[in-house]
Coordinates of C-alpha atoms and ligand atoms in Angstrom, one line a residue:
X1 CA 0.0 0.0 0.0
X2 CA 1.4 3.4 -1.0
X3 CA 1.6 6.2 1.6
X4 CA 1.2 9.9 0.9
X5 CA 1.7 12.9 3.2
X6 CA -0.4 15.9 2.3
X7 CA 0.3 19.4 3.7
X8 CA -2.7 21.8 3.5
X9 CA -4.9 18.8 3.7
X10 CA -7.9 20.7 5.3
X11 CA -7.9 23.2 2.4
X12 CA -9.9 22.9 -0.9
X13 CA -7.3 20.9 -2.9
X14 CA -6.2 18.8 0.1
X15 CA -9.7 17.5 0.5
X16 CA -10.2 16.4 -3.2
X17 CA -6.7 15.0 -3.3
X18 CA -7.3 13.0 -0.1
X19 CA -10.5 11.5 -1.6
X20 CA -8.7 10.6 -4.8
X21 CA -5.8 8.9 -3.0
X22 CA -8.0 7.1 -0.5
X23 CA -10.0 5.8 -3.5
X24 CA -6.7 4.5 -5.0
X25 CA -6.0 2.6 -1.8
X26 CA -3.3 5.0 -0.4
X27 CA -2.7 5.4 3.3
X28 CA -3.1 9.2 3.7
X29 CA -1.3 11.3 6.3
X30 CA -2.2 15.0 6.7
X31 CA 0.1 17.7 8.1
X32 CA -2.0 20.1 10.1
X33 CA -1.3 23.1 12.2
X34 CA -2.4 22.9 15.8
X35 CA -5.6 25.0 16.3
X36 CA -7.2 26.3 19.5
X37 CA -10.5 24.7 18.4
X38 CA -10.4 21.3 16.7
X39 CA -11.3 21.9 13.0
X40 CA -10.8 19.5 10.1
X41 CA -12.0 22.0 7.5
X42 CA -12.8 20.3 4.1
X43 CA -11.8 16.8 5.3
X44 CA -14.2 16.6 8.2
X45 CA -16.3 14.0 6.3
X46 CA -13.3 11.7 5.9
X47 CA -11.3 12.5 9.0
X48 CA -11.4 9.0 10.4
X49 CA -9.6 7.7 7.3
X50 CA -6.7 10.1 7.6
X51 CA -3.8 10.1 10.0
X52 CA -3.1 13.6 11.1
X53 CA 0.3 14.8 12.2
X54 CA 0.9 18.2 13.8
X55 CA 3.4 20.4 11.9
X56 CA 4.0 23.6 10.1
X57 CA 5.9 24.1 6.9
X58 CA 7.8 27.0 8.5
X59 CA 9.2 24.5 11.1
X60 CA 11.8 22.2 9.5
X61 CA 12.0 20.0 12.6
X62 CA 8.3 19.3 12.4
X63 CA 8.6 18.2 8.8
X64 CA 11.5 15.9 9.5
X65 CA 9.4 14.3 12.3
X66 CA 6.3 14.1 10.1
X67 CA 8.3 12.3 7.4
X68 CA 9.8 9.9 9.9
X69 CA 6.3 9.1 11.3
X70 CA 4.5 8.7 7.9
X71 CA 7.4 7.3 5.9
X72 CA 5.6 8.4 2.7
X73 CA 6.2 7.4 -0.9
X74 CA 4.8 10.7 -2.0
X75 CA 4.5 14.2 -0.5
X76 CA 2.0 16.8 -1.8
X77 CA 2.9 20.3 -0.6
X78 CA -0.4 22.2 -0.8
X79 CA 0.1 24.3 2.3
X80 CA 0.1 28.0 1.6
X81 CA -1.2 31.4 2.6
X82 CA -3.2 31.1 -0.7
X83 CA -5.2 34.3 -0.8
X84 CA -3.4 36.8 -3.1
X85 CA -4.9 39.9 -1.6
X86 CA -3.8 39.0 1.9
X87 CA -0.2 38.7 0.7
X88 CA 0.1 42.5 0.7
X89 CA -1.1 42.6 4.3
X90 CA 1.3 39.8 5.4
X91 CA 4.1 39.8 2.9
X92 CA 6.7 38.4 5.3
X93 CA 4.7 35.5 6.6
X94 CA 3.5 34.7 3.1
X95 CA 7.2 34.5 2.0
X96 CA 8.0 32.3 5.0
X97 CA 5.1 29.9 4.4
X98 CA 4.8 29.9 0.6
X99 CA 8.5 30.4 -0.2
X100 CA 10.9 29.2 2.5
X101 CA 8.4 26.5 3.7
X102 CA 9.1 24.7 0.5
X103 CA 12.8 24.7 1.1
X104 CA 12.1 23.2 4.5
X105 CA 10.2 20.4 2.9
X106 CA 12.8 19.7 0.2
X107 CA 15.5 19.9 2.9
X108 CA 13.6 17.5 5.1
X109 CA 13.3 15.0 2.2
X110 CA 17.0 15.4 1.4
X111 CA 18.0 14.7 4.9
X112 CA 15.6 11.7 5.5
X113 CA 14.7 9.8 2.3
X114 CA 15.6 11.0 -1.2
X115 CA 13.3 8.5 -2.8
X116 CA 10.2 10.3 -1.7
X117 CA 8.4 11.9 -4.7
X118 CA 7.5 15.6 -4.1
X119 CA 4.7 17.7 -5.6
X120 CA 4.9 21.5 -5.3
X121 CA 1.8 23.6 -5.8
X122 CA 3.0 26.3 -8.2
X123 CA 0.6 28.7 -9.6
X124 CA -0.4 30.8 -12.7
X125 CA 0.1 33.8 -10.4
X126 CA 3.8 33.5 -11.3
X127 CA 2.9 34.6 -14.9
X128 CA 1.4 37.8 -13.4
X129 CA 1.9 40.6 -16.0
X130 CA 1.7 38.0 -18.8
X131 CA 4.6 37.9 -21.3
X132 CA 2.7 35.6 -23.7
X133 CA -0.9 34.6 -24.5
X134 CA -1.7 31.8 -23.7
X135 CA 0.8 30.9 -21.0
X136 CA 2.6 27.5 -21.0
X137 CA 5.7 25.9 -19.4
X138 CA 8.0 28.1 -21.6
X139 CA 6.4 31.5 -20.8
X140 CA 8.6 33.9 -18.8
X141 CA 7.4 34.7 -15.3
X142 CA 6.5 38.2 -14.0
X143 CA 4.8 37.9 -10.6
X144 CA 2.6 40.8 -9.4
X145 CA 2.1 40.1 -5.7
X146 CA 4.1 39.0 -2.6
X147 CA 2.2 35.7 -3.0
X148 CA 3.3 35.4 -6.7
X149 CA 6.9 36.3 -5.8
X150 CA 7.0 33.8 -2.9
X151 CA 5.6 31.0 -5.1
X152 CA 8.1 31.8 -7.8
X153 CA 10.9 31.3 -5.3
X154 CA 9.3 28.0 -4.3
X155 CA 9.0 27.0 -7.9
X156 CA 12.7 27.5 -8.6
X157 CA 13.9 26.0 -5.4
X158 CA 12.0 22.9 -6.2
X159 CA 13.6 22.7 -9.7
X160 CA 17.0 23.5 -8.0
X161 CA 16.7 20.5 -5.6
X162 CA 15.7 18.3 -8.5
X163 CA 18.8 19.3 -10.5
X164 CA 21.1 19.5 -7.5
X165 CA 20.2 16.3 -5.6
X166 CA 18.2 14.3 -8.2
X167 CA 15.0 14.5 -6.2
X168 CA 11.8 13.4 -7.9
X169 CA 10.3 16.8 -7.5
X170 CA 7.5 18.2 -9.8
X171 CA 5.8 21.6 -10.0
X172 CA 2.2 21.8 -11.1
X173 CA 1.6 25.3 -12.5
X174 CA -2.1 25.3 -11.8
X175 CA -4.4 28.0 -13.0
X176 CA -7.4 29.0 -10.9
X177 CA -9.5 26.1 -9.8
X178 CA -12.6 26.4 -7.7
X179 CA -15.3 24.2 -6.3
X180 CA -18.1 24.0 -3.8
X181 CA -15.4 23.9 -1.1
X182 CA -13.7 27.1 -2.2
X183 CA -12.9 29.6 0.6
X184 CA -15.5 32.4 0.9
X185 CA -13.0 35.2 0.2
X186 CA -12.1 34.0 -3.3
X187 CA -14.2 35.8 -6.0
X188 CA -16.1 32.8 -7.4
X189 CA -17.3 31.6 -4.0
X190 CA -17.9 35.2 -2.8
X191 CA -20.3 35.6 -5.8
X192 CA -22.1 32.2 -5.4
X193 CA -22.4 32.6 -1.6
X194 CA -23.7 36.2 -2.1
X195 CA -26.3 35.0 -4.6
X196 CA -27.6 32.5 -2.1
X197 CA -28.0 35.2 0.5
X198 CA -29.9 37.4 -2.0
X199 CA -32.1 34.6 -3.4
X200 CA -32.7 32.5 -0.3
X201 CA -32.4 34.8 2.6
X202 CA -34.1 37.9 1.3
X203 CA -31.1 40.0 2.1
X204 CA -31.0 42.1 -1.1
X205 CA -27.9 44.2 -0.2
X206 CA -25.7 44.2 -3.3
X207 CA -22.6 42.0 -3.6
X208 CA -19.6 44.3 -3.5
X209 CA -16.7 43.3 -5.7
X210 CA -13.4 44.8 -7.0
X211 CA -12.1 44.5 -10.6
X212 CA -14.8 43.0 -12.8
X213 CA -12.5 43.2 -15.9
X214 CA -9.9 40.7 -14.6
X215 CA -9.9 37.5 -16.6
X216 CA -9.2 34.1 -15.2
X217 CA -8.8 30.6 -16.5
X218 CA -11.1 28.7 -14.1
X219 CA -11.4 24.9 -13.7
X220 CA -12.8 22.6 -11.1
X221 CA -10.4 21.4 -8.3
X222 CA -11.7 17.8 -8.6
X223 CA -10.1 17.7 -12.1
X224 CA -6.9 19.4 -11.1
X225 CA -5.9 17.1 -8.2
X226 CA -5.9 14.2 -10.7
X227 CA -3.1 16.0 -12.5
X228 CA -1.1 16.3 -9.3
X229 CA -1.2 12.6 -8.8
X230 CA -0.4 11.8 -12.4
X231 CA 2.7 14.0 -12.2
X232 CA 4.1 11.8 -9.5
X233 CA 3.4 8.6 -11.4
X234 CA 5.7 9.4 -14.4
X235 CA 9.1 7.9 -15.1
X236 CA 10.7 11.3 -14.8
X237 CA 10.0 14.4 -12.7
X238 CA 8.8 17.5 -14.7
X239 CA 6.7 20.6 -14.5
X240 CA 3.3 21.0 -16.1
X241 CA 0.7 23.7 -16.7
X242 CA -2.8 22.6 -15.7
X243 CA -5.5 24.8 -17.1
X244 CA -8.9 24.8 -18.8
X245 CA -7.6 26.7 -21.9
X246 CA -10.4 29.2 -21.6
X247 CA -10.6 32.6 -20.0
X248 CA -13.6 34.6 -18.6
X249 CA -13.9 38.0 -17.0
X250 CA -15.1 38.2 -13.4
X251 CA -18.1 40.0 -14.9
X252 CA -19.0 36.9 -16.9
X253 CA -18.8 34.7 -13.8
X254 CA -21.2 37.1 -12.1
X255 CA -23.6 37.0 -15.0
X256 CA -23.6 33.2 -15.4
X257 CA -24.0 32.7 -11.7
X258 CA -27.0 35.0 -11.3
X259 CA -28.5 33.3 -14.4
X260 CA -28.1 29.9 -12.8
X261 CA -30.1 31.3 -9.9
X262 CA -32.8 32.6 -12.2
X263 CA -31.8 36.3 -12.3
X264 CA -30.8 38.0 -15.5
X265 CA -28.4 40.9 -14.8
X266 CA -27.5 43.9 -17.0
X267 CA -24.3 45.9 -16.3
X268 CA -24.3 49.7 -16.4
X269 CA -21.6 52.3 -15.8
X270 CA -17.9 51.9 -15.8
X271 CA -15.0 51.4 -13.3
X272 CA -16.0 52.2 -9.7
X273 CA -19.5 53.3 -11.0
X274 CA -20.3 50.0 -12.6
X275 CA -23.4 48.1 -11.2
X276 CA -25.2 44.9 -12.0
X277 CA -28.9 45.4 -12.2
X278 CA -31.7 42.8 -12.1
X279 CA -33.3 43.3 -15.5
X280 CA -36.7 42.5 -14.2
X281 CA -36.9 44.4 -10.8
X282 CA -34.2 47.0 -11.6
X283 CA -32.6 46.3 -8.2
X284 CA -28.8 46.9 -7.9
X285 CA -27.5 43.4 -6.9
X286 CA -23.8 44.0 -7.7
X287 CA -21.6 47.0 -7.2
X288 CA -18.0 47.9 -7.3
X289 CA -16.1 48.8 -4.1
X290 CA -12.5 49.9 -4.7
X291 CA -11.4 48.4 -1.3
X292 CA -11.4 45.1 -3.2
X293 CA -8.9 46.4 -5.9
X294 CA -5.3 45.2 -5.5
X295 CA -2.1 47.3 -5.4
X296 CA -1.1 45.4 -8.6
X297 CA -3.5 43.3 -10.6
X298 CA -3.0 40.2 -12.8
X299 CA -5.3 41.2 -15.6
X300 CA -5.4 38.2 -17.8
X301 CA -4.7 34.5 -17.3
X302 CA -5.2 31.8 -19.9
X303 CA -3.2 28.6 -19.8
X304 CA -2.2 26.1 -22.5
X305 CA -2.5 22.6 -20.9
X306 CA -1.2 20.7 -24.1
X307 CA 1.9 19.3 -22.4
X308 CA -0.2 17.8 -19.6
X309 CA -2.8 16.5 -22.0
X310 CA -0.1 14.8 -24.2
X311 CA 2.3 13.5 -21.6
X312 CA 0.0 12.9 -18.6
X313 CA -3.1 12.0 -20.6
X314 CA -4.9 14.6 -18.4
X315 CA -8.0 16.3 -19.5
X316 CA -10.5 18.6 -17.7
X317 CA -13.9 17.1 -17.4
X318 CA -15.8 20.0 -15.8
X319 CA -16.3 23.0 -18.0
X320 CA -16.9 26.7 -17.0
X321 CA -20.7 26.6 -17.1
X322 CA -20.8 23.3 -15.2
X323 CA -18.4 24.8 -12.6
X324 CA -20.6 27.8 -12.1
X325 CA -23.7 25.6 -11.9
X326 CA -22.2 23.3 -9.3
X327 CA -21.1 26.2 -7.1
X328 CA -24.4 28.1 -7.3
X329 CA -26.6 25.1 -6.7
X330 CA -24.4 24.1 -3.7
X331 CA -24.7 27.5 -2.1
X332 CA -28.4 27.6 -2.7
X333 CA -28.8 24.2 -1.1
X334 CA -26.6 25.2 1.9
X335 CA -28.7 28.3 2.4
X336 CA -31.8 26.2 2.4
X337 CA -30.3 23.9 5.0
X338 CA -29.3 26.7 7.4
Ligands
NAP401 P1 -6.5 26.6 0.7 O1 -7.8 26.1 0.6 O2 -6.2 28.0 1.2 O3 -5.6 25.6 1.6 C1 -4.3 25.9 2.1 C2 -4.0 25.0 3.3 O4 -2.7 25.3 3.7 C3 -4.9 25.2 4.5 O5 -5.3 23.9 4.9 C4 -4.0 25.8 5.5 O6 -4.2 25.3 6.8 C5 -2.6 25.2 5.1 N1 -1.5 26.0 5.6 C6 -1.3 27.4 5.6 N2 -0.2 27.7 6.2 C7 0.4 26.6 6.6 C8 1.6 26.3 7.3 N3 2.4 27.3 7.7 N4 1.9 25.0 7.7 C9 1.0 24.0 7.3 N5 -0.2 24.2 6.6 C10 -0.5 25.5 6.3 O7 -5.7 26.5 -0.7 P2 -6.1 25.6 -2.0 O8 -7.0 26.4 -2.9 O9 -6.5 24.3 -1.6 O10 -4.7 25.5 -2.7 C11 -3.7 24.5 -2.4 C12 -2.4 25.0 -2.9 O11 -2.4 25.2 -4.3 C13 -1.9 26.2 -2.3 O12 -0.5 26.1 -2.1 C14 -2.2 27.3 -3.3 O13 -1.3 28.4 -3.1 C15 -1.9 26.5 -4.6 N6 -2.7 27.0 -5.7 C16 -4.1 27.1 -5.7 C17 -4.8 27.4 -6.8 C18 -6.3 27.6 -6.8 O14 -6.8 28.2 -7.7 N7 -6.9 27.0 -5.8 C19 -4.1 27.6 -8.0 C20 -2.7 27.5 -8.0 C21 -2.0 27.1 -6.9 P3 -5.1 26.0 7.9 O15 -6.4 25.3 7.8 O16 -4.4 25.7 9.2 O17 -5.2 27.4 7.6
G4F402 O1 -10.5 34.7 -6.6 P1 -9.3 35.5 -6.5 O2 -9.0 36.1 -5.1 O3 -8.1 34.6 -7.0 P2 -6.7 34.9 -7.5 O4 -6.2 36.2 -7.0 O5 -6.7 34.8 -9.0 O6 -5.8 33.7 -6.9 C1 -6.2 32.4 -6.9 O7 -5.7 31.7 -8.0 C2 -4.3 31.6 -8.1 C3 -4.0 31.0 -9.4 O8 -3.9 31.9 -10.4 C4 -3.8 30.9 -6.9 F1 -2.5 30.7 -6.9 C5 -4.2 31.6 -5.6 O9 -3.8 30.8 -4.5 C6 -5.7 31.7 -5.6 O10 -6.3 30.4 -5.5 O11 -9.4 36.7 -7.5 C7 -9.6 36.5 -8.9 C8 -9.7 37.8 -9.6 C9 -8.7 38.9 -9.3 O12 -8.3 39.5 -10.4 C10 -9.4 39.9 -8.4 O13 -8.9 41.2 -8.4 O14 -11.0 38.4 -9.2 C11 -10.8 39.8 -8.9 N1 -11.8 40.2 -8.0 C12 -12.7 41.2 -8.2 N2 -13.5 41.4 -7.2 C13 -11.9 39.8 -6.7 C14 -13.0 40.6 -6.2 N3 -11.3 38.9 -6.0 C15 -11.7 38.7 -4.7 N4 -11.1 37.7 -4.0 N5 -12.7 39.4 -4.1 C16 -13.4 40.4 -4.8 O15 -14.3 41.0 -4.3

């Protein structure tokens, strides 16, 4: 039986990856930070099937101990301060967790068992101010946030340990992937959660958003964790872009999500004055609030997943409209249950 250690196991991707590995018969270990109140986040429903080990990626000793305890064949490093906007508020800790935390993991592997296969959660945020359209594995990087900069360091240190010590270390350059388990602060979930409040709870206050023009390449996390696993099953370690190959503006996500909930919106105005209005009732249901703008924005992301499709035989199964539908229906159902 194969053993895997997952950091960030209670997050969105950690939960889908745990389900996938458990289905494949893995013994799954999860690295978790000690919390004042017990909380298993997105893996609460499968917590009895997972062995949890306390640790923190900023603490090398804890990683060495975790590896000794789990003795894993594979490590998936999904731990991160993953909210881009918060990285301007906490640039140092974001660098420590998302950047140096990865060196800690690589160093722990180097010092304990160099046969362990390592997956690093790299990101399309590294492309930032994009130097080519679409972005693939050869596109130069230009990060635009402390998060993107920290992740770029992590990306290169992973490649460096692969080249220096021959570690089986892979970076998945994953474009935005969302799901019913997405954190509430990310734009997709903020929209679908807000719609559920409007439709089911009668609280008609508009959803306040930032840059509606930003474009993202959105997929479903359930598809993307399959690519993580595939990367570690290859003969040789390598880095892969994982993306849907489509891009949509935040405004389009808003429009599709309201439509899924039975409301047709029309947008009026520009910039900070833009609003989304219910075509039927003329109520303003979406407005722009500049507090959600970022000091530097990533305006356009669109990935080319051809290498992953060819070499890993990976393919997305959930398209943009299905993703929106799943997220809206889930939040409507949750609101009904509350
Ligand atoms: P997420 O839901 O925010 O989960 C992140 C997890 O990391 C949380 O469980 C968190 O634990 C844990 N963590 C944070 N700091 C830690 C530390 N110092 N030590 C140990 N664990 C720590 O993120 P996600 O969306 O699943 O993303 C997974 C990974 O993929 C992240 O590295 C993210 O940056 C990267 N990524 C995500 C996307 C995307 O679109 N989702 C795209 C590209 C790359 P707590 O519960 O204790 O806070
Ligand atoms: O949903 P977001 O916060 O995701 P962002 O910044 O693209 O980062 C996510 O994807 C990355 C991969 O590219 C991951 F590495 C990272 O960990 C994370 O999972 O914002 C998406 C876009 C941005 O352009 C933002 O400015 O939506 C725009 N936006 C507009 N209004 C908003 C809002 N974002 C948020 N979070 N909240 C708003 O009100």
